[in-house]
XYZ file of N, CA and C in Angstrom:
603
model
N 24.927 22.557 147.126
C 24.432 22.759 148.471
C 25.362 22.028 149.429
N 25.737 22.676 150.507
C 26.714 22.096 151.421
C 26.091 21.052 152.330
N 26.948 20.184 152.887
C 26.497 19.194 153.870
C 25.882 19.909 155.061
N 26.475 21.028 155.451
C 25.939 21.797 156.573
C 24.524 22.274 156.275
N 24.276 22.753 155.053
C 22.946 23.213 154.672
C 21.964 22.056 154.661
N 22.379 20.915 154.115
C 21.517 19.732 154.094
C 21.185 19.308 155.513
N 22.179 19.246 156.375
C 21.950 18.851 157.764
C 21.006 19.824 158.451
N 21.211 21.125 158.215
C 20.353 22.137 158.822
C 18.898 21.912 158.421
N 18.651 21.757 157.130
C 17.277 21.628 156.646
C 16.630 20.342 157.135
N 17.369 19.251 157.106
C 16.814 17.989 157.591
C 16.447 18.090 159.059
N 17.344 18.641 159.849
C 17.089 18.762 161.277
C 15.952 19.740 161.560
N 15.830 20.782 160.764
C 14.769 21.761 160.973
C 13.395 21.178 160.639
N 13.320 20.312 159.628
C 12.040 19.724 159.232
C 11.685 18.482 160.035
N 12.673 17.772 160.550
C 12.436 16.519 161.263
C 11.428 16.648 162.398
N 11.493 17.683 163.247
C 10.525 17.753 164.341
C 9.074 17.816 163.886
N 8.823 18.295 162.677
C 7.456 18.417 162.180
C 6.916 17.098 161.632
N 7.793 16.274 161.087
C 7.346 15.119 160.321
C 7.555 13.780 161.006
N 8.493 13.696 161.931
C 8.835 12.405 162.525
C 7.804 11.970 163.551
N 7.547 10.670 163.580
C 6.704 10.104 164.619
C 7.501 9.993 165.902
N 6.877 10.274 167.053
C 7.588 10.123 168.310
C 7.752 8.651 168.643
N 8.695 8.362 169.502
C 8.874 6.995 169.977
C 8.522 7.005 171.447
N 7.435 6.347 171.801
C 7.004 6.297 173.196
C 6.833 4.857 173.616
N 6.756 4.666 174.891
C 6.578 3.329 175.445
C 5.319 2.698 174.874
N 5.424 1.480 174.426
C 4.260 0.796 173.871
C 3.300 0.334 174.957
N 3.760 0.265 176.195
C 2.907 -0.217 177.266
C 2.055 0.873 177.868
N 2.684 1.789 178.587
C 1.974 2.782 179.372
C 1.228 3.806 178.522
N 1.833 4.298 177.471
C 1.235 5.362 176.669
C 1.333 5.046 175.189
N 0.498 4.129 174.717
C 0.604 3.740 173.312
C 0.239 4.881 172.371
N 0.850 4.818 171.208
C 0.578 5.770 170.137
C -0.048 4.977 169.000
N -1.193 5.442 168.483
C -1.894 4.684 167.455
C -1.226 4.838 166.094
N -1.812 4.201 165.076
C -1.197 4.190 163.742
C -1.129 5.579 163.109
N -1.918 6.526 163.600
C -1.854 7.896 163.091
C -0.817 8.736 163.823
N -0.112 8.134 164.789
C 0.892 8.865 165.554
C 0.309 9.648 166.710
N -0.939 9.339 167.097
C -1.594 10.063 168.188
C -1.564 9.260 169.481
N -1.402 9.958 170.587
C -1.430 9.340 171.911
C -2.869 8.934 172.206
N -3.046 7.727 172.735
C -4.398 7.249 173.026
C -4.746 7.311 174.508
N -3.746 7.493 175.374
C -3.991 7.540 176.814
C -3.022 8.554 177.421
N -3.380 9.837 177.357
C -2.464 10.914 177.758
C -2.131 10.873 179.244
N -0.852 10.981 179.555
C -0.350 11.070 180.925
C 0.523 12.320 180.999
N 0.140 13.335 181.794
C 0.908 14.584 181.841
C 2.320 14.430 182.396
N 2.604 13.304 183.044
C 3.938 13.080 183.617
C 4.851 12.269 182.709
N 4.342 11.845 181.567
C 5.112 10.997 180.662
C 5.829 11.852 179.620
N 7.079 11.514 179.320
C 7.850 12.222 178.292
C 7.587 11.549 176.949
N 6.874 12.236 176.068
C 6.517 11.669 174.767
C 7.616 11.823 173.720
N 8.698 12.475 174.076
C 9.805 12.662 173.140
C 11.074 12.048 173.720
N 11.119 10.725 173.707
C 12.288 10.042 174.262
C 13.508 10.198 173.367
N 13.298 10.378 172.070
C 14.397 10.651 171.134
C 14.372 12.133 170.806
N 15.364 12.851 171.302
C 15.402 14.297 171.128
C 16.517 14.698 170.165
N 16.254 15.708 169.370
C 17.260 16.259 168.466
C 18.186 17.154 169.280
N 19.473 16.979 169.078
C 20.456 17.868 169.686
C 21.043 18.737 168.582
N 20.919 20.035 168.733
C 21.426 20.966 167.727
C 22.782 21.472 168.209
N 23.853 21.005 167.551
C 25.205 21.368 167.978
C 25.804 22.516 167.174
N 25.664 22.479 165.862
C 26.368 23.440 165.017
C 25.479 24.477 164.353
N 24.206 24.218 164.269
C 23.314 25.159 163.586
C 23.032 26.367 164.472
N 22.989 27.523 163.866
C 22.645 28.735 164.607
C 21.325 29.334 164.130
N 20.811 28.832 163.010
C 19.590 29.407 162.451
C 18.313 28.822 163.044
N 18.423 27.721 163.813
C 17.236 27.192 164.473
C 17.632 26.515 165.775
N 16.640 26.360 166.644
C 16.856 25.653 167.906
C 15.593 24.877 168.245
N 15.743 23.864 169.102
C 14.612 23.037 169.524
C 14.656 22.903 171.039
N 13.517 23.135 171.685
C 13.381 22.977 173.133
C 12.235 21.998 173.389
N 12.444 21.044 174.290
C 11.452 20.001 174.542
C 10.759 20.167 175.885
N 9.454 19.938 175.883
C 8.661 19.718 177.091
C 8.151 18.284 176.997
N 7.293 17.864 177.903
C 6.870 16.455 177.891
C 6.025 16.093 176.667
N 5.080 16.958 176.291
C 4.188 16.601 175.182
C 4.237 17.584 174.013
N 5.141 18.538 174.084
C 5.311 19.448 172.954
C 6.764 19.898 172.882
N 7.124 20.400 171.706
C 8.460 20.957 171.521
C 8.327 22.307 170.836
N 9.285 23.160 171.087
C 9.279 24.496 170.509
C 10.467 24.599 169.565
N 10.174 24.819 168.291
C 11.216 25.021 167.288
C 11.246 26.513 166.985
N 12.433 27.098 167.051
C 12.575 28.528 166.780
C 13.443 28.716 165.541
N 12.923 29.452 164.576
C 13.720 29.884 163.435
C 14.428 31.150 163.905
N 15.680 31.004 164.330
C 16.432 32.128 164.892
C 16.717 33.219 163.865
N 16.783 32.845 162.592
C 17.047 33.839 161.549
C 15.904 34.843 161.445
N 14.667 34.362 161.665
C 13.490 35.226 161.526
C 12.788 35.501 162.845
N 13.296 34.901 163.920
C 12.669 35.035 165.246
C 11.226 34.522 165.221
N 11.011 33.415 164.497
C 9.686 32.794 164.418
C 9.670 31.555 165.300
N 8.567 31.382 166.032
C 8.440 30.294 166.994
C 7.309 29.357 166.566
N 7.583 28.050 166.657
C 6.600 27.031 166.296
C 6.463 26.066 167.460
N 5.226 25.873 167.934
C 4.960 24.939 169.022
C 4.360 23.689 168.406
N 5.072 22.569 168.540
C 4.663 21.306 167.935
C 4.144 20.391 169.031
N 2.836 20.181 169.056
C 2.201 19.394 170.109
C 1.912 17.993 169.614
N 2.296 17.008 170.431
C 2.035 15.614 170.096
C 0.536 15.392 169.981
N 0.104 14.870 168.852
C -1.307 14.576 168.600
C -1.873 13.715 169.733
N -3.047 14.075 170.218
C -3.684 13.337 171.303
C -3.334 13.874 172.682
N -2.555 14.954 172.729
C -2.205 15.583 174.007
C -2.612 17.055 173.953
N -2.759 17.709 175.113
C -3.241 19.094 175.105
C -2.218 20.099 174.577
N -2.717 21.062 173.836
C -1.888 22.158 173.323
C -1.604 23.106 174.490
N -0.354 23.539 174.664
C -0.068 24.473 175.761
C -0.771 25.809 175.532
N -1.039 26.556 176.604
C -1.738 27.839 176.458
C -0.968 28.816 175.565
N -1.685 29.452 174.660
C -1.067 30.419 173.746
C -0.450 31.587 174.505
N -0.953 31.862 175.703
C -0.446 32.985 176.498
C 1.015 32.804 176.916
N 1.532 31.572 176.812
C 2.934 31.310 177.165
C 3.894 31.716 176.044
N 3.354 32.081 174.888
C 4.186 32.318 173.710
C 3.860 33.669 173.082
N 4.677 34.061 172.123
C 4.458 35.322 171.420
C 3.201 35.297 170.568
N 2.741 36.482 170.170
C 1.501 36.614 169.398
C 1.553 35.941 168.035
N 2.731 35.838 167.437
C 2.841 35.274 166.092
C 3.268 33.810 166.096
N 3.245 33.177 167.258
C 3.622 31.766 167.352
C 2.635 30.918 166.560
N 3.166 29.939 165.830
C 2.344 29.008 165.055
C 2.270 27.694 165.826
N 1.061 27.161 165.993
C 0.845 25.908 166.709
C 0.521 24.813 165.699
N 1.230 23.683 165.809
C 1.087 22.587 164.855
C 0.945 21.281 165.625
N -0.060 20.463 165.260
C -0.137 19.103 165.802
C 0.797 18.219 165.000
N 1.544 17.364 165.699
C 2.482 16.468 165.017
C 2.172 15.026 165.375
N 2.526 14.072 164.504
C 3.214 14.287 163.237
C 2.282 14.872 162.168
N 2.853 15.691 161.308
C 2.101 16.318 160.216
C 1.773 15.246 159.182
N 0.510 15.171 158.795
C 0.073 14.177 157.805
C -0.200 14.786 156.438
N -0.559 16.068 156.401
C -0.905 16.740 155.149
C -0.164 18.064 155.071
N 0.789 18.149 154.149
C 1.613 19.352 154.036
C 1.642 19.844 152.596
N 1.855 21.140 152.467
C 2.130 21.752 151.166
C 3.478 22.437 151.283
N 4.122 22.631 150.153
C 5.397 23.339 150.167
C 5.432 24.342 149.030
N 5.745 25.578 149.373
C 5.939 26.595 148.345
C 7.420 26.754 148.034
N 8.249 25.917 148.660
C 9.703 25.987 148.473
C 10.224 24.664 147.933
N 10.935 24.710 146.829
C 11.488 23.470 146.273
C 12.551 22.880 147.187
N 13.236 23.707 147.966
C 14.264 23.174 148.874
C 13.639 22.282 149.935
N 12.502 22.675 150.486
C 11.846 21.863 151.510
C 11.411 20.518 150.951
N 10.966 20.498 149.696
C 10.514 19.254 149.065
C 11.622 18.208 149.075
N 12.820 18.603 148.704
C 13.943 17.659 148.670
C 14.227 17.087 150.049
N 14.163 17.924 151.075
C 14.467 17.446 152.420
C 13.343 16.578 152.976
N 12.108 16.889 152.626
C 10.986 16.047 153.038
C 11.149 14.660 152.430
N 11.583 14.598 151.171
C 11.849 13.301 150.535
C 12.979 12.560 151.236
N 14.058 13.272 151.586
C 15.182 12.627 152.271
C 14.753 12.009 153.600
N 13.757 12.606 154.242
C 13.242 12.071 155.501
C 12.271 10.912 155.281
N 11.989 10.583 154.015
C 11.062 9.492 153.721
C 9.613 9.862 153.969
N 9.283 11.149 153.902
C 7.943 11.617 154.226
C 7.215 12.232 153.029
N 7.553 11.787 151.814
C 6.906 12.331 150.618
C 5.393 12.138 150.671
N 4.932 11.068 151.317
C 3.490 10.806 151.380
C 2.739 11.908 152.129
N 3.435 12.694 152.946
C 2.782 13.803 153.653
C 2.543 15.001 152.738
N 3.276 15.079 151.629
C 3.112 16.204 150.696
C 1.842 16.035 149.875
N 0.993 17.035 149.904
C -0.249 17.005 149.133
C -0.252 18.024 148.001
N 0.568 19.076 148.136
C 0.614 20.116 147.104
C 1.976 20.799 147.130
N 2.474 21.145 145.938
C 3.770 21.826 145.824
C 3.655 22.972 144.825
N 4.439 24.008 145.072
C 4.481 25.153 144.170
C 5.686 25.006 143.245
N 5.690 25.727 142.155
C 6.767 25.692 141.146
C 7.182 24.256 140.838
N 6.177 23.426 140.579
C 6.436 21.992 140.372
C 7.341 21.713 139.183
N 7.403 22.626 138.225
C 8.290 22.448 137.077
C 9.760 22.526 137.443
N 10.067 23.078 138.598
C 11.456 23.201 139.046
C 11.894 22.049 139.945
N 10.986 21.126 140.230
C 11.311 20.000 141.109
C 11.935 18.893 140.278
N 13.115 18.451 140.673
C 13.855 17.472 139.869
C 13.623 16.025 140.285
N 12.933 15.790 141.378
C 12.711 14.426 141.855
C 11.809 13.645 140.903
N 12.301 12.528 140.330
C 11.442 11.741 139.443
C 10.246 11.146 140.178
N 10.437 10.769 141.440
C 9.324 10.192 142.207
C 8.231 11.232 142.424
N 8.626 12.443 142.744
C 7.647 13.489 142.964
C 6.979 13.897 141.657
N 7.741 13.928 140.572
C 7.147 14.226 139.264
C 6.115 13.159 138.895
N 6.410 11.906 139.229
C 5.458 10.821 138.980
C 4.188 11.033 139.803
N 4.343 11.395 141.081
C 3.182 11.656 141.936
C 2.357 12.826 141.404
N 3.025 13.831 140.851
C 2.310 14.957 140.240
C 1.529 14.499 139.009
N 2.139 13.640 138.191
C 1.470 13.137 136.980
C 0.233 12.329 137.320
N 0.310 11.506 138.349
C -0.847 10.667 138.697
C -1.831 11.351 139.634
N -1.506 12.572 140.087
C -2.451 13.360 140.876
C -2.436 13.128 142.367
N -1.504 12.323 142.886
C -1.460 12.129 144.342
C -0.830 13.335 145.043
N -0.078 14.134 144.295
C 0.406 15.440 144.753
C -0.049 16.455 143.707
N -0.574 17.577 144.164
C -1.083 18.592 143.244
C -0.100 19.738 143.095
N -0.067 20.302 141.904
C 0.663 21.546 141.696
C -0.199 22.688 142.200
N 0.386 23.588 142.956
C -0.379 24.700 143.514
C -0.715 25.693 142.404
N -1.972 26.065 142.370
C -2.498 26.986 141.354
C -1.771 28.329 141.405
N -1.380 28.830 140.231
C -0.677 30.112 140.162
C -1.591 31.284 139.805
N -2.583 31.040 138.954
C -3.379 32.144 138.413
C -4.692 32.360 139.157
N -5.395 31.289 139.478
C -6.687 31.393 140.154
C -6.447 31.460 141.666
N -6.482 32.658 142.229
C -6.141 32.849 143.641
C -7.136 32.187 144.583
N -8.415 32.111 144.182
C -9.413 31.448 145.025
C -9.122 29.951 145.102
N -8.781 29.352 143.956
C -8.440 27.928 143.934
C -7.157 27.677 144.729
N -6.193 28.577 144.591
C -4.936 28.459 145.339
C -5.220 28.463 146.846
N -6.067 29.383 147.294
C -6.419 29.461 148.716
C -7.089 28.176 149.181
N -7.963 27.592 148.344
C -8.624 26.326 148.692
C -7.620 25.193 148.845
N -6.600 25.164 148.000
C -5.589 24.113 148.098
C -4.862 24.180 149.444
N -4.618 25.372 149.943
C -3.926 25.510 151.221
C -4.817 25.149 152.404
N -6.133 25.309 152.251
C -7.048 24.992 153.351
C -7.047 23.510 153.688
N -6.710 22.658 152.717
C -6.784 21.210 152.936
C -5.527 20.625 153.580
N -4.542 21.458 153.908
C -3.313 20.944 154.520
C -3.165 21.480 155.939
N -2.342 20.780 156.723
C -2.098 21.174 158.111
C -0.975 22.198 158.220
N 0.006 22.087 157.317
C 1.193 22.936 157.361
C 1.596 23.316 155.943
N 2.057 24.563 155.783
C 2.643 25.011 154.523
C 4.102 25.358 154.811
N 5.033 24.620 154.198
C 6.455 24.923 154.353
C 6.849 25.970 153.315
N 7.551 26.994 153.778
C 7.948 28.100 152.914
C 9.344 28.565 153.316
N 10.008 29.283 152.417
C 11.301 29.861 152.788
C 11.234 31.377 152.913
N 10.121 31.986 152.505
C 10.101 33.447 152.503
C 8.949 34.079 153.265
N 7.763 33.522 153.227
C 6.645 34.165 153.902
C 5.386 33.342 153.804
N 4.293 33.906 154.296
C 3.014 33.208 154.353
C 2.107 33.608 153.205
N 1.300 32.666 152.784
C 0.217 32.969 151.856
C -0.834 33.771 152.617
N -1.589 34.640 151.951
C -2.635 35.400 152.640
C -3.613 34.468 153.355
N -3.823 34.710 154.645
C -4.740 33.907 155.443
C -4.161 32.609 155.970
N -2.936 32.284 155.610
C -2.321 31.025 156.037
C -1.226 31.230 157.092
N -1.195 32.387 157.714
C -0.141 32.703 158.678
C -0.107 31.705 159.833
N -1.283 31.178 160.216
C -1.329 30.250 161.351
C -0.970 28.815 160.986
N -0.646 28.540 159.718
C -0.186 27.207 159.336
C 1.113 27.220 158.567
N 1.733 28.362 158.414
C 2.961 28.439 157.624
C 4.197 28.305 158.502
N 5.064 27.393 158.100
C 6.350 27.183 158.765
C 7.426 27.677 157.807
N 8.141 28.710 158.225
C 9.186 29.277 157.375
C 10.527 28.688 157.785
N 11.166 28.006 156.843
C 12.495 27.447 157.085
C 13.520 28.351 156.410
N 14.727 28.369 156.932
C 15.730 29.314 156.419
C 16.980 28.634 155.898
N 16.813 27.447 155.297
C 18.004 26.761 154.785
C 18.706 27.564 153.700
N 17.963 28.398 152.980
C 18.602 29.215 151.943
C 19.431 30.351 152.539
N 19.292 30.588 153.837
C 20.089 31.617 154.520
C 21.342 31.047 155.165
N 21.484 29.717 155.127
C 22.631 29.083 155.770
C 23.929 29.525 155.103
N 24.902 29.999 155.869
C 26.168 30.437 155.272
C 27.081 29.258 154.960
N 26.720 28.479 153.936
C 27.534 27.339 153.518
C 28.823 27.796 152.864
N 29.644 26.860 152.375
C 30.947 27.200 151.806
C 30.886 28.226 150.677
N 29.880 28.140 149.806
C 29.797 29.102 148.702
C 29.477 30.508 149.201
N 28.589 30.591 150.195
C 28.277 31.907 150.752
C 29.486 32.506 151.461
N 30.194 31.666 152.192
C 31.361 32.135 152.939
C 32.470 32.572 151.985
N 32.634 31.839 150.862
C 33.711 32.127 149.912
C 33.422 33.352 149.045
N 32.149 33.726 148.946
C 31.793 34.863 148.083
C 32.391 36.157 148.637
N 32.869 37.034 147.746
C 33.479 38.294 148.209
C 32.453 39.233 148.809
């Protein structure tokens, strides 16, 4: 996997998982990452991601929310700072997914997302993973063994659906689980034209 692909995936997932940095005086953020005294004139995202080289995603900031766009799929995600109002859905497309951040409970149906979530130091946010036998992280395998992270059910579809209900976000690389369209974030790191893709005939 290329450095460009790693950078793309890390930057694409960071807006969902990172805690904002706000003034400790005027607008404190509690231990859950939620604003306790909302001010509509305050910028809750003092540290902003600048996307210079990636073309598969973009990030746009407002004071209390940010919009991440998966340009490869034309999918839009509105990430609202916990404890602040969600912007009106009428400002966005019909298939826009709204997510409160920082995300505390996530599932991943993509092994690629799992690795990047770990690189961000946010493994504790993962509650369930699919194709767990393909995950090479010893720390995550340990969490699976002790039950702090669950393997997503493959055969019992009702149980599988229940596992997704308990999370805020499902990270995927290809599509949504039935009924989970409003919580699925599709990342496209596997579409990144890294050196191997570019070199292929």
